[in-house]
GROMACS .gro file of C-alpha atoms in nm:
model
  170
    1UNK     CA    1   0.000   0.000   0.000
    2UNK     CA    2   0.167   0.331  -0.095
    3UNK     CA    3   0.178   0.580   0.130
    4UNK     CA    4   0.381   0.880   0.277
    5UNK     CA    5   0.394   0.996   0.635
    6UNK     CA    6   0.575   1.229   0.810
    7UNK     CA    7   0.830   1.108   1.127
    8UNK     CA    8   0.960   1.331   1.398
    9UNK     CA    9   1.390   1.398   1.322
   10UNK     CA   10   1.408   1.231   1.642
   11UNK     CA   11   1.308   0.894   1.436
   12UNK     CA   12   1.556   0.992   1.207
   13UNK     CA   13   1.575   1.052   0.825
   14UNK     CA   14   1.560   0.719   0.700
   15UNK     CA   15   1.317   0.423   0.831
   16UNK     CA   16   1.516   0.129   0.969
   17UNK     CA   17   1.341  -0.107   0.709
   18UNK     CA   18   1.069  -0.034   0.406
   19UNK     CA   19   0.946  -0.302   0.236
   20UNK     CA   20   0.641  -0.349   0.029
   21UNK     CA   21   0.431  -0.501   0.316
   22UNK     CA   22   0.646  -0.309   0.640
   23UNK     CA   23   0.796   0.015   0.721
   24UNK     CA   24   0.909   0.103   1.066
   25UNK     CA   25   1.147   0.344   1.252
   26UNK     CA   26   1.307   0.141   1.544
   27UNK     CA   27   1.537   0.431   1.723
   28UNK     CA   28   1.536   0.295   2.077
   29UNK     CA   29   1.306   0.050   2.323
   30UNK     CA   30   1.038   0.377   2.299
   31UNK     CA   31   1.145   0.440   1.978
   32UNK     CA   32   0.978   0.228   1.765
   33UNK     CA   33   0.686   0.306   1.489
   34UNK     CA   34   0.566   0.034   1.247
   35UNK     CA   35   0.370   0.000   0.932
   36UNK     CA   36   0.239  -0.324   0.887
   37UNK     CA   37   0.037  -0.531   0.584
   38UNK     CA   38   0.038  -0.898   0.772
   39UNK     CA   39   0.088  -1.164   0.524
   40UNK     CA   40   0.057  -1.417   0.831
   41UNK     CA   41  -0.026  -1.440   1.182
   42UNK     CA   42   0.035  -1.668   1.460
   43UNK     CA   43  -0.274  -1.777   1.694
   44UNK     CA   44  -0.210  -1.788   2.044
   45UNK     CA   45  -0.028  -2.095   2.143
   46UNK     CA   46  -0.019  -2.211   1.715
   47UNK     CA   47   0.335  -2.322   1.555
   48UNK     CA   48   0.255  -2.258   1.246
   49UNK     CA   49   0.128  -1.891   1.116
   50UNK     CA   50  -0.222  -1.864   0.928
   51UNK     CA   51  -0.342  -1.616   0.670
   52UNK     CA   52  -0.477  -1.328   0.810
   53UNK     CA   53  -0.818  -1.182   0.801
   54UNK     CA   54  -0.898  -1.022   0.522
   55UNK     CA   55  -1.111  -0.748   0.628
   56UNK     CA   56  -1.120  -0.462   0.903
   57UNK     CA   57  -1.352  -0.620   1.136
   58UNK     CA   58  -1.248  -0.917   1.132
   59UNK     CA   59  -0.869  -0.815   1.207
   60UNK     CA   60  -0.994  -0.610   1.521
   61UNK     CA   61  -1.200  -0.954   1.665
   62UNK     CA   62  -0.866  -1.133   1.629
   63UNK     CA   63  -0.693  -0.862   1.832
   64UNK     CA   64  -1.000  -0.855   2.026
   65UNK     CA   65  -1.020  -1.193   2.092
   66UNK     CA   66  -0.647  -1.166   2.208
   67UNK     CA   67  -0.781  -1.090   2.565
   68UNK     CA   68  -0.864  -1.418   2.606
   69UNK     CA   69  -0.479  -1.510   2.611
   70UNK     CA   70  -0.399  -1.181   2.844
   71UNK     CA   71  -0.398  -0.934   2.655
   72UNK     CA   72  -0.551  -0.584   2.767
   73UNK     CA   73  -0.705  -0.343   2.549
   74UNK     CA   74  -0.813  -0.032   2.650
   75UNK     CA   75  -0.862   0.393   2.517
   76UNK     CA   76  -1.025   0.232   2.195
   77UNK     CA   77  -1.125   0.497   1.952
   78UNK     CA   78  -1.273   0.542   1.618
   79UNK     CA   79  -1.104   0.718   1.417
   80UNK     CA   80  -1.004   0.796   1.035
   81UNK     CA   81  -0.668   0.786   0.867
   82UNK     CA   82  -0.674   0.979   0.572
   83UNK     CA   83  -1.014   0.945   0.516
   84UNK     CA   84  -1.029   0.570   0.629
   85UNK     CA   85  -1.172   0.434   0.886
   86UNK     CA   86  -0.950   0.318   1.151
   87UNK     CA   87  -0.962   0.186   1.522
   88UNK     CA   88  -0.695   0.298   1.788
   89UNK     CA   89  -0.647   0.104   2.111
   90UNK     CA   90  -0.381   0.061   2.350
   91UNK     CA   91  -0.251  -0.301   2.446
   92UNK     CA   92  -0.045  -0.434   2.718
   93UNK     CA   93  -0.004  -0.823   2.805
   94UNK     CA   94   0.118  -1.011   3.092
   95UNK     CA   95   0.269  -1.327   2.804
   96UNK     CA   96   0.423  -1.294   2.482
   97UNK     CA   97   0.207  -1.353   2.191
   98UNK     CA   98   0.467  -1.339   1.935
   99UNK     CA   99   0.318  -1.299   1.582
  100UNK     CA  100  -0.049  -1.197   1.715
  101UNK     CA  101  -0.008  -0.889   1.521
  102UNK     CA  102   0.125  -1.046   1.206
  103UNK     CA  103   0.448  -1.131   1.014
  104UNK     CA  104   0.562  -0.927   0.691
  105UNK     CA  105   0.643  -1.276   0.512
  106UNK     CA  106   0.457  -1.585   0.518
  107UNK     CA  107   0.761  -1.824   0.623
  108UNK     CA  108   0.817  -1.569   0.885
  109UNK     CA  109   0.915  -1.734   1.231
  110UNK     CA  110   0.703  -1.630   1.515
  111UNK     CA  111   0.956  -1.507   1.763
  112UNK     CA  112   1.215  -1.371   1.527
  113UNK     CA  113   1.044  -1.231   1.241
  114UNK     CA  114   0.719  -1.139   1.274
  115UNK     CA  115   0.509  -0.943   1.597
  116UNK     CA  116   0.300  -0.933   1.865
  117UNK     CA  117   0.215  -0.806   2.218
  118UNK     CA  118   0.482  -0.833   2.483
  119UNK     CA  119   0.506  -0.805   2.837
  120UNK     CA  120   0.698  -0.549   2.890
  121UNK     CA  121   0.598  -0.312   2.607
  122UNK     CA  122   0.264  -0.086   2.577
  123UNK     CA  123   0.155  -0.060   2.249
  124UNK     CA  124  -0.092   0.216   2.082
  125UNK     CA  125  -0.222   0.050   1.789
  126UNK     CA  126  -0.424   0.140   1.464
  127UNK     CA  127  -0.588  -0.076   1.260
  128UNK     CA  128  -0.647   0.113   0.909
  129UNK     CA  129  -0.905  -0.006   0.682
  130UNK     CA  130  -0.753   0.040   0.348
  131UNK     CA  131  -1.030  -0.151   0.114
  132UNK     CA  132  -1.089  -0.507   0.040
  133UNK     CA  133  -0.733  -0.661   0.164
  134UNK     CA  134  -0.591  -0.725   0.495
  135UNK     CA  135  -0.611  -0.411   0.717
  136UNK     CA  136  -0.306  -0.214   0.790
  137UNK     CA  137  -0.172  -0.223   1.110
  138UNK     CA  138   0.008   0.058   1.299
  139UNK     CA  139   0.163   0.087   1.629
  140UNK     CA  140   0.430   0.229   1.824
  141UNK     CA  141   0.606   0.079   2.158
  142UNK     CA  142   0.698   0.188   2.509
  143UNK     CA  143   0.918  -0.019   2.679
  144UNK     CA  144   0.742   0.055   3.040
  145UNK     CA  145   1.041  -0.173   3.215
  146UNK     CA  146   1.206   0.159   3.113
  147UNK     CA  147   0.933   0.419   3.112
  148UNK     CA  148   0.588   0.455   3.260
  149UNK     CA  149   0.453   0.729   3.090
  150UNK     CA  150   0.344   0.637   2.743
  151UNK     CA  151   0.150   0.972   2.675
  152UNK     CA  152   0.472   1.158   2.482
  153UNK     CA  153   0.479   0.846   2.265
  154UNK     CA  154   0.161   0.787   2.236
  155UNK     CA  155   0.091   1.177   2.104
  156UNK     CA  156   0.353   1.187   1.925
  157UNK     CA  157   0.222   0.781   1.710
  158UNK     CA  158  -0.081   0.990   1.645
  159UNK     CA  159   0.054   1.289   1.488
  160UNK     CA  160   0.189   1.067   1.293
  161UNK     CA  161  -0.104   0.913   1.203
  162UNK     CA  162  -0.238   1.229   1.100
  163UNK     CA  163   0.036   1.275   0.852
  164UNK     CA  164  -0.035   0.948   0.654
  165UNK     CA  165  -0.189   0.978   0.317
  166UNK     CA  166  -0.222   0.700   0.071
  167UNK     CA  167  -0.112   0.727  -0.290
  168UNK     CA  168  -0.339   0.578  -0.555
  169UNK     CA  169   0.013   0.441  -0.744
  170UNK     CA  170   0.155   0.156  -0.628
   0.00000   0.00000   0.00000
């Protein structure tokens, strides 16, 4: 999905990786923004990844349904980005879920290349519905080991949200 979005210099000028289905900035342990179009996801407790859902709703009742392995959602919001709509929720587990979120690749392994909700991370998440293919997924970390206050982060993921606009050219 092409898109353009503006990053803080404090992310830097350059985005640590950009690939046609992920683009993040990973500065530091509350440094992190990602850009993701899942081409897999791991189930709770699953070895092997599974295709994603392949529309909006049914993305957010997997993430949903996440609280039933300990994760917590809460400050859920609808939204927009760039004129679609869009759901923004904080999340915070007491286990990993590694891969919940999704995986770039399809071969990707759960705990190395793909992501999900971890214990000692609070994540502010947006799912983006961008038409008829798997959502878009958004999200930015705070390491609270490291930091308790998530709001600067948090503020700052959004503005960033507001600066997203999709490009009709692949």
């Amino acid at each position: 999905m092409p898109l353009t979005v503006t990053v803080p210099a404090s992310l830097g000028t350059r985005p640590a990786q950009d690939t046609r289905t992920f683009l993040t900035w990973d500065t530091s342990e509350s440094g992190k923004v990602r850009f993701l179009l899942p081409v897999a996801v791991y189930p709770p407790g699953k070895d092997d990844p599974v295709k994603p859902p392949g529309s909006y709703q049914d993305y957010l009742a997997l993430l949903r349904g996440l609280a039933d392995y300990h994760a917590k959602w809460r400050d859920e919001v609808d939204t927009t980005v760039d004129g679609h709509p869009a759901t923004l929720m904080t999340a915070t587990t007491d286990w990993s879920l590694n891969g919940t979120l999704g995986c770039p690749e399809a071969d990707g392994d759960a705990h190395d290349d793909c992501y999900g909700l971890q214990p000692e991370y609070a994540l502010r998440v947006a799912v983006i519905d961008i038409g008829e293919r798997t959502p878009l997924v958004s999200w930015t970390t705070v390491n609270t080991d490291q930091q308790r206050d998530t709001s600067a982060a948090f503020t700052r993921f959004e503005a960033i949200l507001r600066s997203l606009k999709f490009s009709d050219t692949p």
